[in-house]
PDB file of C-alpha atoms in Angstrom:
ATOM      1  CA  GLN A 294      99.489 132.009  99.823  1.00 86.00           C
ATOM      2  CA  VAL A 295      99.557 128.555 101.369  1.00 93.00           C
ATOM      3  CA  GLN A 296     102.112 127.504 103.956  1.00 97.00           C
ATOM      4  CA  LEU A 297     102.895 123.818 104.422  1.00 98.00           C
ATOM      5  CA  VAL A 298     104.785 122.306 107.337  1.00 97.00           C
ATOM      6  CA  GLU A 299     105.751 118.634 107.402  1.00 97.00           C
ATOM      7  CA  SER A 300     106.507 116.547 110.473  1.00 97.00           C
ATOM      8  CA  GLY A 301     107.016 112.932 111.417  1.00 97.00           C
ATOM      9  CA  GLY A 302     110.222 111.999 109.643  1.00 96.00           C
ATOM     10  CA  GLY A 303     112.996 110.064 111.319  1.00 97.00           C
ATOM     11  CA  LEU A 304     115.197 106.990 111.320  1.00 98.00           C
ATOM     12  CA  VAL A 305     113.562 103.578 111.125  1.00 98.00           C
ATOM     13  CA  GLN A 306     114.693 100.039 110.409  1.00 98.00           C
ATOM     14  CA  ALA A 307     113.650  98.252 107.256  1.00 98.00           C
ATOM     15  CA  GLY A 308     110.184  96.780 107.681  1.00 98.00           C
ATOM     16  CA  GLY A 309     109.143  99.491 110.089  1.00 98.00           C
ATOM     17  CA  SER A 310     106.559 102.238 109.800  1.00 98.00           C
ATOM     18  CA  LEU A 311     106.407 106.028 109.920  1.00 98.00           C
ATOM     19  CA  ARG A 312     103.555 108.478 109.639  1.00 98.00           C
ATOM     20  CA  LEU A 313     104.210 111.847 108.040  1.00 98.00           C
ATOM     21  CA  SER A 314     101.889 114.764 108.582  1.00 98.00           C
ATOM     22  CA  CYS A 315     101.551 118.072 106.753  1.00 98.00           C
ATOM     23  CA  ALA A 316      99.749 121.057 108.250  1.00 98.00           C
ATOM     24  CA  ALA A 317      98.444 123.701 105.864  1.00 97.00           C
ATOM     25  CA  SER A 318      97.582 127.315 106.557  1.00 95.00           C
ATOM     26  CA  GLY A 319      96.803 130.471 104.631  1.00 90.00           C
ATOM     27  CA  GLY A 320      94.315 129.146 102.129  1.00 85.00           C
ATOM     28  CA  THR A 321      91.099 127.213 101.644  1.00 92.00           C
ATOM     29  CA  PHE A 322      92.496 123.743 102.159  1.00 93.00           C
ATOM     30  CA  SER A 323      89.612 121.912 100.524  1.00 92.00           C
ATOM     31  CA  SER A 324      90.306 123.825  97.302  1.00 92.00           C
ATOM     32  CA  TYR A 325      93.672 122.151  96.865  1.00 95.00           C
ATOM     33  CA  GLY A 326      94.785 118.833  95.547  1.00 96.00           C
ATOM     34  CA  MET A 327      97.622 117.529  97.726  1.00 97.00           C
ATOM     35  CA  GLY A 328     100.635 115.384  97.099  1.00 98.00           C
ATOM     36  CA  TRP A 329     103.674 113.831  98.691  1.00 98.00           C
ATOM     37  CA  PHE A 330     106.984 113.760  96.854  1.00 98.00           C
ATOM     38  CA  ARG A 331     110.439 112.566  97.844  1.00 98.00           C
ATOM     39  CA  GLN A 332     113.994 113.243  96.823  1.00 98.00           C
ATOM     40  CA  ALA A 333     116.921 110.944  97.417  1.00 96.00           C
ATOM     41  CA  PRO A 334     120.519 112.221  97.310  1.00 91.00           C
ATOM     42  CA  GLY A 335     121.636 112.738  93.745  1.00 94.00           C
ATOM     43  CA  LYS A 336     118.199 112.026  92.328  1.00 96.00           C
ATOM     44  CA  GLU A 337     115.324 114.105  91.067  1.00 97.00           C
ATOM     45  CA  ARG A 338     112.264 114.757  93.168  1.00 97.00           C
ATOM     46  CA  GLU A 339     109.640 112.108  92.470  1.00 98.00           C
ATOM     47  CA  PHE A 340     105.930 111.668  93.009  1.00 98.00           C
ATOM     48  CA  VAL A 341     104.944 109.348  95.867  1.00 98.00           C
ATOM     49  CA  ALA A 342     101.212 109.821  96.445  1.00 98.00           C
ATOM     50  CA  GLY A 343      98.433 112.271  95.687  1.00 98.00           C
ATOM     51  CA  ILE A 344      94.900 112.910  96.878  1.00 97.00           C
ATOM     52  CA  ASN A 345      92.045 114.945  95.456  1.00 96.00           C
ATOM     53  CA  TRP A 346      90.191 117.717  97.273  1.00 94.00           C
ATOM     54  CA  SER A 347      87.672 115.467  99.000  1.00 93.00           C
ATOM     55  CA  GLY A 348      89.933 112.537  99.744  1.00 93.00           C
ATOM     56  CA  GLY A 349      87.794 110.331  97.560  1.00 95.00           C
ATOM     57  CA  PHE A 350      90.453 109.684  94.966  1.00 96.00           C
ATOM     58  CA  THR A 351      94.096 108.772  95.500  1.00 97.00           C
ATOM     59  CA  ARG A 352      97.014 107.786  93.331  1.00 97.00           C
ATOM     60  CA  TYR A 353     100.357 106.181  94.172  1.00 98.00           C
ATOM     61  CA  ALA A 354     103.719 105.584  92.602  1.00 98.00           C
ATOM     62  CA  ASP A 355     104.149 101.926  91.689  1.00 98.00           C
ATOM     63  CA  SER A 356     107.059 101.648  94.105  1.00 98.00           C
ATOM     64  CA  VAL A 357     104.857 102.391  97.141  1.00 98.00           C
ATOM     65  CA  LYS A 358     101.523 100.834  96.197  1.00 98.00           C
ATOM     66  CA  GLY A 359     100.212  98.576  98.929  1.00 98.00           C
ATOM     67  CA  ARG A 360     102.658 100.000 101.483  1.00 98.00           C
ATOM     68  CA  PHE A 361     101.822 103.724 101.714  1.00 98.00           C
ATOM     69  CA  THR A 362      98.470 105.386 102.315  1.00 98.00           C
ATOM     70  CA  ILE A 363      97.678 109.054 101.812  1.00 98.00           C
ATOM     71  CA  SER A 364      94.758 110.682 103.618  1.00 98.00           C
ATOM     72  CA  ARG A 365      93.481 114.153 104.390  1.00 97.00           C
ATOM     73  CA  ASP A 366      91.333 115.848 107.004  1.00 97.00           C
ATOM     74  CA  ASN A 367      89.800 119.006 105.578  1.00 96.00           C
ATOM     75  CA  ALA A 368      88.429 120.012 108.985  1.00 96.00           C
ATOM     76  CA  LYS A 369      91.958 120.066 110.413  1.00 97.00           C
ATOM     77  CA  ASN A 370      93.761 121.252 107.253  1.00 97.00           C
ATOM     78  CA  THR A 371      96.097 118.288 107.304  1.00 98.00           C
ATOM     79  CA  VAL A 372      97.305 115.592 104.961  1.00 98.00           C
ATOM     80  CA  ALA A 373      99.093 112.465 106.127  1.00 98.00           C
ATOM     81  CA  LEU A 374     101.215 109.727 104.610  1.00 98.00           C
ATOM     82  CA  GLN A 375     101.219 106.404 106.443  1.00 98.00           C
ATOM     83  CA  MET A 376     104.284 104.437 105.400  1.00 98.00           C
ATOM     84  CA  ASN A 377     104.487 100.722 106.228  1.00 98.00           C
ATOM     85  CA  SER A 378     106.966  97.992 105.309  1.00 98.00           C
ATOM     86  CA  LEU A 379     109.623 100.609 104.714  1.00 98.00           C
ATOM     87  CA  LYS A 380     112.635  99.771 102.576  1.00 98.00           C
ATOM     88  CA  PRO A 381     116.084 101.378 102.411  1.00 97.00           C
ATOM     89  CA  GLU A 382     115.183 102.712  98.963  1.00 97.00           C
ATOM     90  CA  ASP A 383     112.419 104.784 100.584  1.00 98.00           C
ATOM     91  CA  THR A 384     115.112 106.967 102.142  1.00 98.00           C
ATOM     92  CA  GLY A 385     114.971 110.626 101.191  1.00 98.00           C
ATOM     93  CA  VAL A 386     113.533 114.013 101.989  1.00 98.00           C
ATOM     94  CA  TYR A 387     109.749 113.922 101.824  1.00 98.00           C
ATOM     95  CA  TYR A 388     107.866 117.008 100.706  1.00 98.00           C
ATOM     96  CA  CYS A 389     104.231 117.932 101.021  1.00 98.00           C
ATOM     97  CA  ALA A 390     102.818 119.933  98.117  1.00 98.00           C
ATOM     98  CA  ALA A 391      99.581 121.667  97.179  1.00 97.00           C
ATOM     99  CA  TYR A 392      98.136 122.803  93.895  1.00 94.00           C
ATOM    100  CA  ALA A 393      95.119 125.007  93.248  1.00 93.00           C
ATOM    101  CA  GLY A 394      92.854 122.400  91.712  1.00 89.00           C
ATOM    102  CA  LEU A 395      90.547 119.597  92.680  1.00 82.00           C
ATOM    103  CA  TYR A 396      92.141 116.503  91.190  1.00 88.00           C
ATOM    104  CA  VAL A 397      95.299 114.443  91.599  1.00 93.00           C
ATOM    105  CA  ARG A 398      98.455 115.582  89.842  1.00 95.00           C
ATOM    106  CA  ILE A 399     101.731 113.679  89.661  1.00 96.00           C
ATOM    107  CA  GLU A 400     104.172 116.177  88.137  1.00 96.00           C
ATOM    108  CA  THR A 401     106.228 118.468  90.365  1.00 96.00           C
ATOM    109  CA  SER A 402     105.588 121.311  87.922  1.00 96.00           C
ATOM    110  CA  ASP A 403     101.841 121.069  88.580  1.00 96.00           C
ATOM    111  CA  TYR A 404     102.198 122.055  92.237  1.00 96.00           C
ATOM    112  CA  ASP A 405     102.124 125.632  93.449  1.00 94.00           C
ATOM    113  CA  TYR A 406     103.206 125.322  97.074  1.00 97.00           C
ATOM    114  CA  TRP A 407     105.794 123.201  98.858  1.00 98.00           C
ATOM    115  CA  GLY A 408     106.807 122.468 102.411  1.00 98.00           C
ATOM    116  CA  GLN A 409     110.382 122.508 103.636  1.00 97.00           C
ATOM    117  CA  GLY A 410     110.646 118.725 103.697  1.00 97.00           C
ATOM    118  CA  THR A 411     111.241 116.115 106.360  1.00 98.00           C
ATOM    119  CA  GLN A 412     114.002 113.513 106.318  1.00 98.00           C
ATOM    120  CA  VAL A 413     113.148 109.813 106.259  1.00 98.00           C
ATOM    121  CA  THR A 414     116.005 107.351 106.669  1.00 98.00           C
ATOM    122  CA  VAL A 415     115.442 103.608 106.465  1.00 98.00           C
ATOM    123  CA  SER A 416     118.325 101.450 107.633  1.00 97.00           C
ATOM    124  CA  SER A 417     118.892  97.930 106.374  1.00 94.00           C
TER     125      SER A 417
END
């Protein structure tokens, strides 16, 4: 059983930056592909970014390409999401997720474990 705890959310003005972090425990972290998802009010949860077990391969939603960067530190059991040039449409609850596999997955149904989420609000 893997436990995931996100941190780093908050309120920021458009154009600003935030860094989200997710700490994992209870499993062999390097055995899991990791992802970040977000959910805006009234909308479905959507894929934001994913990273494979080694950190050597990443994938992003088109809406965040060039602005967000996902990274992981297998020695510290953490995954991070650096978010730059934030827009009001980036507002939502951001979730860290893990799945028992080595590659990048983009569907919510592929992930086995989820954090509780952290709120990101971008004001215009």
